[in-house]
CSV table of C-alpha atoms and ligand atoms in Angstrom, one decimal:
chain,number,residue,atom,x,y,z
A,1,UNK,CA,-9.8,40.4,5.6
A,2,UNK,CA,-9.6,40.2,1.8
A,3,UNK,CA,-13.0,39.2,0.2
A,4,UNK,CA,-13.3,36.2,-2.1
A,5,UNK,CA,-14.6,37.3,-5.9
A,6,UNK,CA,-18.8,36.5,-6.3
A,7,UNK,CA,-17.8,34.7,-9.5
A,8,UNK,CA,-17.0,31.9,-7.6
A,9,UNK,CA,-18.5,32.3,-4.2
A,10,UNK,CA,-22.1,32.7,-6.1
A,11,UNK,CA,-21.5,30.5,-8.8
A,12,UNK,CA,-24.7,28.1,-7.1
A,13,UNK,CA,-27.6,30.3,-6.9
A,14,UNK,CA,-30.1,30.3,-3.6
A,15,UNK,CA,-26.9,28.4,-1.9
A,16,UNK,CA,-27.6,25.1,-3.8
A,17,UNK,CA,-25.6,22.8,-5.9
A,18,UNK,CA,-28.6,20.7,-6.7
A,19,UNK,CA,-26.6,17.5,-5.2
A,20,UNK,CA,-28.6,17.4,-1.5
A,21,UNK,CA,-30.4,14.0,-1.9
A,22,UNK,CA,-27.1,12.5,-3.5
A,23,UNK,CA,-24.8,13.8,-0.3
A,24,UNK,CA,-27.5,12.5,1.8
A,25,UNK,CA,-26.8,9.2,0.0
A,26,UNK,CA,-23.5,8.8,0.2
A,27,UNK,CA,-23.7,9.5,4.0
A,28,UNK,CA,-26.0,6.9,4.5
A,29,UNK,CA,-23.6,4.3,2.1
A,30,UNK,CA,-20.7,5.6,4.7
A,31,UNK,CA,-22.4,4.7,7.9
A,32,UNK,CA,-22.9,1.2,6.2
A,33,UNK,CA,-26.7,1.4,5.1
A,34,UNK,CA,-26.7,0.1,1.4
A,35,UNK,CA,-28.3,2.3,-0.9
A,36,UNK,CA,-29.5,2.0,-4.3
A,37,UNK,CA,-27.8,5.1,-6.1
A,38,UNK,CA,-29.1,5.6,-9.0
A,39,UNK,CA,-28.0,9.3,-9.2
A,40,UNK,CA,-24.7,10.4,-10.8
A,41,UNK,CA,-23.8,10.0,-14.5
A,42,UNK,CA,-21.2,6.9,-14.4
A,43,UNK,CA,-20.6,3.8,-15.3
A,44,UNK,CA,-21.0,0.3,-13.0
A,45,UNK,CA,-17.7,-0.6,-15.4
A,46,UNK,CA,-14.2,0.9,-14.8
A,47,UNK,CA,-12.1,1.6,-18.3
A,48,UNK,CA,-11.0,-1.1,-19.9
A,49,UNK,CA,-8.0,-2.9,-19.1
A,50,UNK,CA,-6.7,-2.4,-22.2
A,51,UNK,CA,-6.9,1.2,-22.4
A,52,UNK,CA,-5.2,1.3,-19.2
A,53,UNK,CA,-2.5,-0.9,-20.5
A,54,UNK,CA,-1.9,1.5,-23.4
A,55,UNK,CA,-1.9,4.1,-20.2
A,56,UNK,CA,0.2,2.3,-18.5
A,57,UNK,CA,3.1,1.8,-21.5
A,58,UNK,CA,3.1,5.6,-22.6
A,59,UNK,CA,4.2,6.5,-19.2
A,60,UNK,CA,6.7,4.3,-18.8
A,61,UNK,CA,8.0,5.0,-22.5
A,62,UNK,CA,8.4,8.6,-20.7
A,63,UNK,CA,5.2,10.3,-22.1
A,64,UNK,CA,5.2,12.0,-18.4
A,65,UNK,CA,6.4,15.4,-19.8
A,66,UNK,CA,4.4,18.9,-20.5
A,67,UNK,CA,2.5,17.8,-23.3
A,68,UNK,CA,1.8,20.2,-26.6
A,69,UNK,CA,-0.7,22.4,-25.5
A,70,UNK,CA,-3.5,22.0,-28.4
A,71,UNK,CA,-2.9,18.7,-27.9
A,72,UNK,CA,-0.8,15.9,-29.4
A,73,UNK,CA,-1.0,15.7,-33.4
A,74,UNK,CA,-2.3,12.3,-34.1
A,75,UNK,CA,-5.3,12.0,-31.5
A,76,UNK,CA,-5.9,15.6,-32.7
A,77,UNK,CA,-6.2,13.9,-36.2
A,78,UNK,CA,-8.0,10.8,-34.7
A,79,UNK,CA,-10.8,12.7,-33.4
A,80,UNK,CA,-10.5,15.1,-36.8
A,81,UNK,CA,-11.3,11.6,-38.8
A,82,UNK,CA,-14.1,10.5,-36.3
A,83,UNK,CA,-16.1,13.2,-36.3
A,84,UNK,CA,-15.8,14.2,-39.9
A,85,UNK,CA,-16.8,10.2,-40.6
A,86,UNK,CA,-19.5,10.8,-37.7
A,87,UNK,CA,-21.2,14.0,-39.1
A,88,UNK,CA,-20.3,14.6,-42.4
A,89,UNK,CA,-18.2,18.0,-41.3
A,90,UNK,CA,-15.1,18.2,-42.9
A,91,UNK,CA,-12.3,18.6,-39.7
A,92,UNK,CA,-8.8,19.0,-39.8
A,93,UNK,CA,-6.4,19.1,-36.8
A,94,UNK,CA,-6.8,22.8,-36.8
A,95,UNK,CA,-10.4,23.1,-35.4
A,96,UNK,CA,-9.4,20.3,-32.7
A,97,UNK,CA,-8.5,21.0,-29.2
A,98,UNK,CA,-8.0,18.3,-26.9
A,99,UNK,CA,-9.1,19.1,-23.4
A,100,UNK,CA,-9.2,17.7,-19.8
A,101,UNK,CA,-12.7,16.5,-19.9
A,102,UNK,CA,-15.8,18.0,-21.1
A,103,UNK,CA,-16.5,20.5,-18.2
A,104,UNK,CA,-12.9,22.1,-18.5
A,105,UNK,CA,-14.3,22.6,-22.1
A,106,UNK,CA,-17.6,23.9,-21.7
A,107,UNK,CA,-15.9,26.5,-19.2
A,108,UNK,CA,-13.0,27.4,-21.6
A,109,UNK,CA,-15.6,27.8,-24.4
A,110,UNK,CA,-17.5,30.4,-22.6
A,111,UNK,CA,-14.6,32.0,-21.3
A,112,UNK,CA,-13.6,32.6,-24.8
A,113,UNK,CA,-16.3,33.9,-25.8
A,114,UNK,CA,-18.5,35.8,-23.7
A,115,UNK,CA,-17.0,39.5,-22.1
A,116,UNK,CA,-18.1,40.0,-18.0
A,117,UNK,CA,-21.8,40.9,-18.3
A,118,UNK,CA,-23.1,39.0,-21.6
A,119,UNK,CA,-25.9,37.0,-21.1
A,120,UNK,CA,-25.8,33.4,-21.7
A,121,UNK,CA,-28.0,31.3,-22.7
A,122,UNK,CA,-29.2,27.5,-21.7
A,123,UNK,CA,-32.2,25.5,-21.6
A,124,UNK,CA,-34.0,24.0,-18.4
A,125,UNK,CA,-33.4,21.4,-17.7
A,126,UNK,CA,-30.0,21.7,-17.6
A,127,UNK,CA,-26.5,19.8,-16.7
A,128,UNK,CA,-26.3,20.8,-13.0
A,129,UNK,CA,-23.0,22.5,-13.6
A,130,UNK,CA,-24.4,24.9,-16.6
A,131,UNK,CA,-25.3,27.7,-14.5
A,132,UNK,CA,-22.3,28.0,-12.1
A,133,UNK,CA,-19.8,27.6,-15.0
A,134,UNK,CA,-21.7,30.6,-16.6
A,135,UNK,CA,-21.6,32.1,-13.9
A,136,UNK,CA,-17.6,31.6,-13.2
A,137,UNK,CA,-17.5,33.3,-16.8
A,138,UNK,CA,-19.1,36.6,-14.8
A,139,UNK,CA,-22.1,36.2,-17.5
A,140,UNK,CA,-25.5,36.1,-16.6
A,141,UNK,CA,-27.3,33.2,-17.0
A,142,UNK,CA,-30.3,33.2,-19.2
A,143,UNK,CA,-32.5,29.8,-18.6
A,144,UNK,CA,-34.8,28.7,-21.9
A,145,UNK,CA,-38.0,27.1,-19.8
A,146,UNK,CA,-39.3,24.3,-21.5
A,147,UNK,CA,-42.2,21.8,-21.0
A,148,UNK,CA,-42.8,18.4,-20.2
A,149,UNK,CA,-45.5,18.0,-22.3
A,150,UNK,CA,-42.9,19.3,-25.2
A,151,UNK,CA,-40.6,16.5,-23.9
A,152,UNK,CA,-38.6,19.2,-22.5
A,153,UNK,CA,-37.5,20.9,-26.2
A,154,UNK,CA,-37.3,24.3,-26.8
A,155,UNK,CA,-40.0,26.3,-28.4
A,156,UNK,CA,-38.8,28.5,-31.6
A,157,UNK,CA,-41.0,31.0,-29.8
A,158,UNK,CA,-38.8,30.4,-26.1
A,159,UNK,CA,-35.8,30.7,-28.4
A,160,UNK,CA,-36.2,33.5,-29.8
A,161,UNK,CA,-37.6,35.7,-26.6
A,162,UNK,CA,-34.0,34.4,-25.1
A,163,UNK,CA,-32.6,35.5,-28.0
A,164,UNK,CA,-33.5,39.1,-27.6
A,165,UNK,CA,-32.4,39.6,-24.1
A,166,UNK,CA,-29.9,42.6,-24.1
A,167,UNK,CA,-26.1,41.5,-24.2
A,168,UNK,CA,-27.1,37.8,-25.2
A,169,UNK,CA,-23.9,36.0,-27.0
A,170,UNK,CA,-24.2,32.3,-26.7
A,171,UNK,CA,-26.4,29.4,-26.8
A,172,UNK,CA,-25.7,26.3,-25.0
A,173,UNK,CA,-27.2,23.4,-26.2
A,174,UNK,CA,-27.0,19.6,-25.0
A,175,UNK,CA,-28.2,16.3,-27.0
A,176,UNK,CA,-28.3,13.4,-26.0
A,177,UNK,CA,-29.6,15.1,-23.2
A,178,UNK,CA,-28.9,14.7,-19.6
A,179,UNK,CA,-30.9,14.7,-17.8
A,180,UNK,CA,-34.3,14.3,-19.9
A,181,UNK,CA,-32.8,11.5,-22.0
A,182,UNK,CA,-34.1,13.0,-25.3
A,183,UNK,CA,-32.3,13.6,-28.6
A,184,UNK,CA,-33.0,17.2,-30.6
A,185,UNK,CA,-34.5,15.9,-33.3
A,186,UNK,CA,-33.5,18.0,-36.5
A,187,UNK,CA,-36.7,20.5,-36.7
A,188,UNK,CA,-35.8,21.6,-33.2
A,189,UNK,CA,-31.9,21.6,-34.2
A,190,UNK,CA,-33.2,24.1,-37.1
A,191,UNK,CA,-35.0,26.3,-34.8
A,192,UNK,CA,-31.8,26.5,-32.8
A,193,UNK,CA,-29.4,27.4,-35.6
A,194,UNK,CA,-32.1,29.6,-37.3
A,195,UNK,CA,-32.0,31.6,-33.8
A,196,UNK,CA,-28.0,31.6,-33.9
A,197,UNK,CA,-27.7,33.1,-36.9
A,198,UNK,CA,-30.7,35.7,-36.9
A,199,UNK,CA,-29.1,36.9,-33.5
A,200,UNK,CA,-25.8,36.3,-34.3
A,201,UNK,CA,-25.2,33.8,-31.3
A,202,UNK,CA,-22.6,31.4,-30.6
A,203,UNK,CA,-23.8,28.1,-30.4
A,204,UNK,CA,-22.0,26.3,-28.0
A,205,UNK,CA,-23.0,22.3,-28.6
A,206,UNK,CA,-22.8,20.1,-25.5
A,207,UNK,CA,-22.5,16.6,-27.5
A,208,UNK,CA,-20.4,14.6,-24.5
A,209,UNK,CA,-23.1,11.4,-24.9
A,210,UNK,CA,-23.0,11.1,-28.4
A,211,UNK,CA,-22.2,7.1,-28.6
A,212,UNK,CA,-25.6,6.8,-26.4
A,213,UNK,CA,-28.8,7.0,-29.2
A,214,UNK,CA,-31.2,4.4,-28.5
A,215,UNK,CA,-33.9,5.3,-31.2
A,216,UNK,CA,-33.2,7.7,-34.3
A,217,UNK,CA,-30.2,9.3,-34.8
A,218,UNK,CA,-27.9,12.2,-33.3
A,219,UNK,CA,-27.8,15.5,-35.6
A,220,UNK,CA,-24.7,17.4,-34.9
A,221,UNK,CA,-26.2,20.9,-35.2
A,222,UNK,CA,-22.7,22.1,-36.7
A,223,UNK,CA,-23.7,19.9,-39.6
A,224,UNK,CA,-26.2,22.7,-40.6
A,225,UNK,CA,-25.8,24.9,-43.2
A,226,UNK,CA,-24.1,27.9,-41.8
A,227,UNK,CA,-23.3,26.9,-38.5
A,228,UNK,CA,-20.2,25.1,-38.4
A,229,UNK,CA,-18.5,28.8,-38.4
A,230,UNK,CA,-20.0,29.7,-35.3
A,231,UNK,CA,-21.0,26.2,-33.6
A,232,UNK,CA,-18.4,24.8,-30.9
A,233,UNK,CA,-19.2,21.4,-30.1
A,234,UNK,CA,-18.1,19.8,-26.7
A,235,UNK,CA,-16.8,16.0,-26.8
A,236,UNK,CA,-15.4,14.0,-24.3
A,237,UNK,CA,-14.1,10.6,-23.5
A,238,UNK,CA,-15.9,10.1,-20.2
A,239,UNK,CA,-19.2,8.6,-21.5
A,240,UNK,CA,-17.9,6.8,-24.7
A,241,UNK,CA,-15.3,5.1,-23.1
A,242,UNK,CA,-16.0,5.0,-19.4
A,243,UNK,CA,-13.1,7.2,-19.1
A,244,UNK,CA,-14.6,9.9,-16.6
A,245,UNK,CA,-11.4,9.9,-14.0
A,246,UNK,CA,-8.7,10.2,-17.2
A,247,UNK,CA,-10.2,13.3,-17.5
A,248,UNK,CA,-10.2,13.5,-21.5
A,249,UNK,CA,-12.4,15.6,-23.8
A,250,UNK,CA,-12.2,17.9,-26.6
A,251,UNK,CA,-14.0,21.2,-28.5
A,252,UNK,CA,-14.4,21.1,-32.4
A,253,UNK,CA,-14.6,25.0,-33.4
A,254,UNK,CA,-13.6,26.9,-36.4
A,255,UNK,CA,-9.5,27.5,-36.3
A,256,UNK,CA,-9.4,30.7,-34.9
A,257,UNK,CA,-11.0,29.7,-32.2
A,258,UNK,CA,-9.0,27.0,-31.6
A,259,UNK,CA,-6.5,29.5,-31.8
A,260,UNK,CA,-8.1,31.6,-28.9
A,261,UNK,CA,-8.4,28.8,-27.0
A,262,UNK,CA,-5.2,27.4,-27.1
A,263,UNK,CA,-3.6,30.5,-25.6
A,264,UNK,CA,-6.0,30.2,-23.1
A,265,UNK,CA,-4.9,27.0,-21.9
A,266,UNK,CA,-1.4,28.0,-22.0
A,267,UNK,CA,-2.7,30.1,-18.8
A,268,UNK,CA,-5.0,27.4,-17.4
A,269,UNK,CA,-4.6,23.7,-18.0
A,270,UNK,CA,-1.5,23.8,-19.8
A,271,UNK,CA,-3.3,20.5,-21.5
A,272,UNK,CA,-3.6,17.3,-20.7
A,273,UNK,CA,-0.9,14.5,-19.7
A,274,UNK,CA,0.8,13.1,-22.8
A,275,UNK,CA,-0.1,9.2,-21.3
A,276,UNK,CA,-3.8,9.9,-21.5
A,277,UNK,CA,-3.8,11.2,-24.5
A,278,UNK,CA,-1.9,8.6,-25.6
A,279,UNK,CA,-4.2,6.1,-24.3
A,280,UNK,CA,-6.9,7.8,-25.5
A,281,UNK,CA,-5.8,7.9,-28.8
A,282,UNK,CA,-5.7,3.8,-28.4
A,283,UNK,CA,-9.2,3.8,-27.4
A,284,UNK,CA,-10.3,5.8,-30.6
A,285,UNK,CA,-8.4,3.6,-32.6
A,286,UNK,CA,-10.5,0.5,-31.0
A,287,UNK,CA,-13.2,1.7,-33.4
A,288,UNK,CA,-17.0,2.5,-33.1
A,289,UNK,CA,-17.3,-1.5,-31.6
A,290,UNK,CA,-15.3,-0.8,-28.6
A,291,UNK,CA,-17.9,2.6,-28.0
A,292,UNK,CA,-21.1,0.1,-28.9
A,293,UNK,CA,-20.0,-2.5,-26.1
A,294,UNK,CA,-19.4,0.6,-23.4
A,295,UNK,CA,-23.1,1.7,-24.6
A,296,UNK,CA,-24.5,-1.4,-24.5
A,297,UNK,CA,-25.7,-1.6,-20.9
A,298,UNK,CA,-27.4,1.2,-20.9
A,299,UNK,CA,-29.8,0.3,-24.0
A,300,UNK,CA,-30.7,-2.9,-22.4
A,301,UNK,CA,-31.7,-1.1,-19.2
A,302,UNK,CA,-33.6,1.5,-20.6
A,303,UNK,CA,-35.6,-1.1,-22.4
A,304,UNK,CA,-36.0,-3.4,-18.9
A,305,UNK,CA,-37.1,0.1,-17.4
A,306,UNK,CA,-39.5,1.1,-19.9
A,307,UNK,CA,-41.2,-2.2,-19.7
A,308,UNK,CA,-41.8,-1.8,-15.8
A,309,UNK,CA,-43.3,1.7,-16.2
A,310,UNK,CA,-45.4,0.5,-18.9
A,311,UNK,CA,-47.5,-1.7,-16.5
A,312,UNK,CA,-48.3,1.1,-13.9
A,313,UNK,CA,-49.9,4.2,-14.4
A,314,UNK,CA,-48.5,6.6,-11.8
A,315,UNK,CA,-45.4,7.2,-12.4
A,316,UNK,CA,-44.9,8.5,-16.4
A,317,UNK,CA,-41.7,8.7,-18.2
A,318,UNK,CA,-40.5,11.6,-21.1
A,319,UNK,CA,-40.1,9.9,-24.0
A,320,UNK,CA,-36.4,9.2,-24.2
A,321,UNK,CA,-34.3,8.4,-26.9
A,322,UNK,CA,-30.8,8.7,-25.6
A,323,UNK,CA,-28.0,9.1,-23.0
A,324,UNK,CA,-27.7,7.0,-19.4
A,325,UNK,CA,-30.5,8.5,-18.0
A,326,UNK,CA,-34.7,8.3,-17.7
A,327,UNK,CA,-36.7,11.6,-16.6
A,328,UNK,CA,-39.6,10.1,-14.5
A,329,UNK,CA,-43.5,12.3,-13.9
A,330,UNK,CA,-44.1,11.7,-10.4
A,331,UNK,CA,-46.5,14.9,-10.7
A,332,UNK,CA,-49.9,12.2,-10.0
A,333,UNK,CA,-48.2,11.9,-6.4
A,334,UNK,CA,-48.6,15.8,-5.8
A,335,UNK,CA,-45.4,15.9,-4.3
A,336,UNK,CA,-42.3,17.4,-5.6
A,337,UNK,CA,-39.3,16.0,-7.1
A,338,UNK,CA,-37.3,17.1,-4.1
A,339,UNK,CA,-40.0,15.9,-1.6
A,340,UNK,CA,-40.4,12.6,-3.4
A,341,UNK,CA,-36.7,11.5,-3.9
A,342,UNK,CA,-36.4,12.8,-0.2
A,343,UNK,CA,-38.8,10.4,1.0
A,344,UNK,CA,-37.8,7.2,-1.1
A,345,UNK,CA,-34.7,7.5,0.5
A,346,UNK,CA,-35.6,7.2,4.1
A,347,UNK,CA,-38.5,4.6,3.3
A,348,UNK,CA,-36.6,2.6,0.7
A,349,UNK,CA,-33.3,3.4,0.5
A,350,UNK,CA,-33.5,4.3,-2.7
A,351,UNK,CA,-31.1,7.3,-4.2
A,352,UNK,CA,-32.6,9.4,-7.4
A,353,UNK,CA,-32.4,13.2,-8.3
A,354,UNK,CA,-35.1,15.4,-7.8
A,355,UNK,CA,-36.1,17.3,-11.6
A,356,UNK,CA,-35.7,20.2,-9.8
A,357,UNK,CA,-32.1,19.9,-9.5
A,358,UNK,CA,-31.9,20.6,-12.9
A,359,UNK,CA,-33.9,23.7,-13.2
A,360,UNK,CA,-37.7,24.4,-12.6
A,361,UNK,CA,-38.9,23.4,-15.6
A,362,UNK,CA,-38.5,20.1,-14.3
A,363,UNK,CA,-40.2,19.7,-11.1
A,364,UNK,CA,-42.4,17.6,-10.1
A,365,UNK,CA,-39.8,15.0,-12.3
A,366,UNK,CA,-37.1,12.7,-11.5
A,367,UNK,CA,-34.0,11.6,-13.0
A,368,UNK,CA,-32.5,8.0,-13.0
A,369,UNK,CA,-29.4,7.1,-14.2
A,370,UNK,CA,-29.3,3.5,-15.1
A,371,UNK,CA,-25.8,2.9,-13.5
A,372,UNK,CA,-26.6,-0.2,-12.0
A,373,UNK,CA,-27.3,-3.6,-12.7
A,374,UNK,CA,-30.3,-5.0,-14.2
A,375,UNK,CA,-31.6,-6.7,-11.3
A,376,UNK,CA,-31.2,-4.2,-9.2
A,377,UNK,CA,-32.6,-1.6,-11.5
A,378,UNK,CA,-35.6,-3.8,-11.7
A,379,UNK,CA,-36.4,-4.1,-8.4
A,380,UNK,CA,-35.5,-0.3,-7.3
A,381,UNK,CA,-37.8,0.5,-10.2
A,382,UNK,CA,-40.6,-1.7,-9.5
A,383,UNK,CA,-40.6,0.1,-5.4
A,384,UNK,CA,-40.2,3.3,-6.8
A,385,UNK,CA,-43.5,2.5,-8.5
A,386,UNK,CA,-45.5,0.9,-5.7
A,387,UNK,CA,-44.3,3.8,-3.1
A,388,UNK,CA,-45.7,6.4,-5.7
A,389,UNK,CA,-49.0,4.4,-5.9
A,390,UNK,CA,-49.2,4.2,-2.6
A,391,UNK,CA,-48.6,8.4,-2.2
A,392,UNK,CA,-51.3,8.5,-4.9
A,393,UNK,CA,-54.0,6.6,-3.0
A,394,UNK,CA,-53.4,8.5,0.2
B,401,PLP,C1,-24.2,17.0,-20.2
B,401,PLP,C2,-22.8,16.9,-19.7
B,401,PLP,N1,-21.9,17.7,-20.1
B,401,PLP,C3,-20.6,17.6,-19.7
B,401,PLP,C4,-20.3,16.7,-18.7
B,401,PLP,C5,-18.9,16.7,-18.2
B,401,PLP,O1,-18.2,15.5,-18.5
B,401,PLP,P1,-16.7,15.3,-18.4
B,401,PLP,O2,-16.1,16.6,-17.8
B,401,PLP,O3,-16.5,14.1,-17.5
B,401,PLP,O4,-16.2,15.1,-19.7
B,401,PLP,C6,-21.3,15.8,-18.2
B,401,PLP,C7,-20.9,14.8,-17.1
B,401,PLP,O5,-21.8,14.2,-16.5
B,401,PLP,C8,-22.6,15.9,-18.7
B,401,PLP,O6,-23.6,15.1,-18.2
């Protein structure tokens, strides 16, 4: 019998894909016990009529072809224009290519640059996929631990000890984060690109919730001096525009790179369907408004949720300043993240991710995505509370 290749059969380490407590949800939901999920990262709304519309009208005007592969030229120049307005960067159609989705981009970026047996760096906690895509790239992954008490950001010192591990080639970086819900403010971004360029790293920049900052502002880090030559940043429709089945994304990188890229898709995707990008371009032309209204919900829910967890004690929350999710401390109850979500599921049919399905760094932590309505946020919050009280007293 021929044997299937390890880069893909132990892409999940320890036989885990992090998702237990979410499949055990959505069995539940399919026997016909209602859950509360507050788990994965997507929006209560579906994509705007109108984008669909525009969608809807490409195909029929017979935008159902093979599409360039880079991408078509004027939503390559539309997201050129945004994020030069959006970060200061000067981009031209050349260091754009349009992608399907974020993860297809994050997996091509490594691809291109890492050679079977570089390490590869990442912080913890992580975007559950990080480690298998890495892995799919036959690199080794290299987690950065962090701390809770340094809301989860990572120390120059934890940098730079990454930084010296033999074969290392990239960084991978995400703010807004998922799933702490911080932003990198700038001193941290320094340390980062400091480290990039004494070790001569790529810095591969995982920006795919940059329309969600709550407090302060996101930093690009390919807005710092030196790095836009060896930062590629990872963009995506999916969170801006509640565009997550359309799959739609992009990489900014310096031309050759693009280049590189480019041929690489030729052998993978082959790009993306000319009526999505077509409707995509729509949606970018809708303006920073249309990308404040999709954000909206989430803001107003963070705020309802901080407020509850401001009147209890138990449960703490990591200062978060971005991005759809909350990171909660359940580390008073003694239990784990796993052993926690676990049991609020069978006591109160409520659905959240154990911390440690995003590395170790976070256990003993939860993450809540604030996908669903207020009310109901309130209320799962509120007996999310009381059941961790009532663990704490026992
Ligand atoms: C941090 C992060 N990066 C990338 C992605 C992938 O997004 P998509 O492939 O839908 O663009 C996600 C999706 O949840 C994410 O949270």
């Amino acid at each position: 019998m021929p044997q299937l290749s390890p880069r893909v059969t132990d892409m999940n380490d320890q036989g885990s894909d992090g998702w237990e407590v979410f499949a055990r949800a959505r069995a539940m939901v399919e026997q016909g016990i209602p859950v509360t999920e507050l788990t994965i990262g997507e929006h209560d709304i579906r994509t705007a009529p109108a984008i669909l519309d525009a969608m809807h009208a490409a195909a029929h005007a017979g935008h159902t072809g093979y599409a360039t592969v880079p991408g078509i030229t004027p939503l390559r120049q539309a997201i050129a224009t945004r994020v030069t307005q959006r970060t200061g960067v000067p981009t031209k159609v050349e260091n754009v290519l349009v992608t399907p989705g974020g993860q297809a981009a994050l997996f091509a970026a490594h691809l291109t640059t890492l050679q079977p047996g570089d390490a590869a760096l990442y912080v913890d906690p992580y975007y559950v996929t990080y480690p298998g895509t890495l892995r799919a790239c036959s690199a080794r992954p290299v987690a950065i631990p962090t701390t809770a008490e340094n809301s989860f950001f990572p120390t120059k010192g934890a940098l730079d000890t990454a930084a010296q591990t033999p074969g290392a080639k990239t960084l991978l970086i995400n703010t807004p984060n998922n799933p702490t819900g911080t932003i990198y403010p700038r001193a941290v971004l320094e340390n980062i690109a400091q480290t990039c360029r004494d070790h001569d790293l790529w810095l591969i920049s995982d920006e795919v919730y940059d329309t969600q900052t709550w407090e302060g502002d996101h930093l690009s880090p390919r807005a710092l001096p030196g790095m836009a030559e060896r930062t590629i940043v990872i963009g995506s429709m999916s969170k801006s525009h509640a565009m997550t089945g359309s799959r739609i994304g992009w990489i900014f990188a310096p031309p050759h790179v693009i280049e590189a890229l480019s041929d690489l898709a030729v052998s993978t995707t082959y790009g993306v369907p000319g009526y999505i990008q077509d409707a995509a371009l729509y949606a970018l032309t809708q303006g920073p408004d249309l990308e404040q209204e999709i954000a909206e919900p989430f803001r107003r829910r963070r705020a309802l949720a901080l407020d509850v967890l401001a009147r209890q004690g138990t449960v703490g929350v990591i200062p978060s300043q971005g991005a759809m999710y909350l990171m909660l401390d359940i580390r008073k109850t003694g239990l784990s993240g796993q052993d926690f979500a676990n049991r609020l599921l069978d006591s109160h049919h409520i659905a959240v991710m154990p911390g440690e399905s995003f590395g170790i760094s976070a256990a003993g932590h939860l993450r809540i995505a604030l996908t669903v309505n207020d009310d109901r946020l309130l209320v799962a919050l509120e007996t999310l509370c009381t059941f961790a009280q009532s663990l704490t007293r026992a």
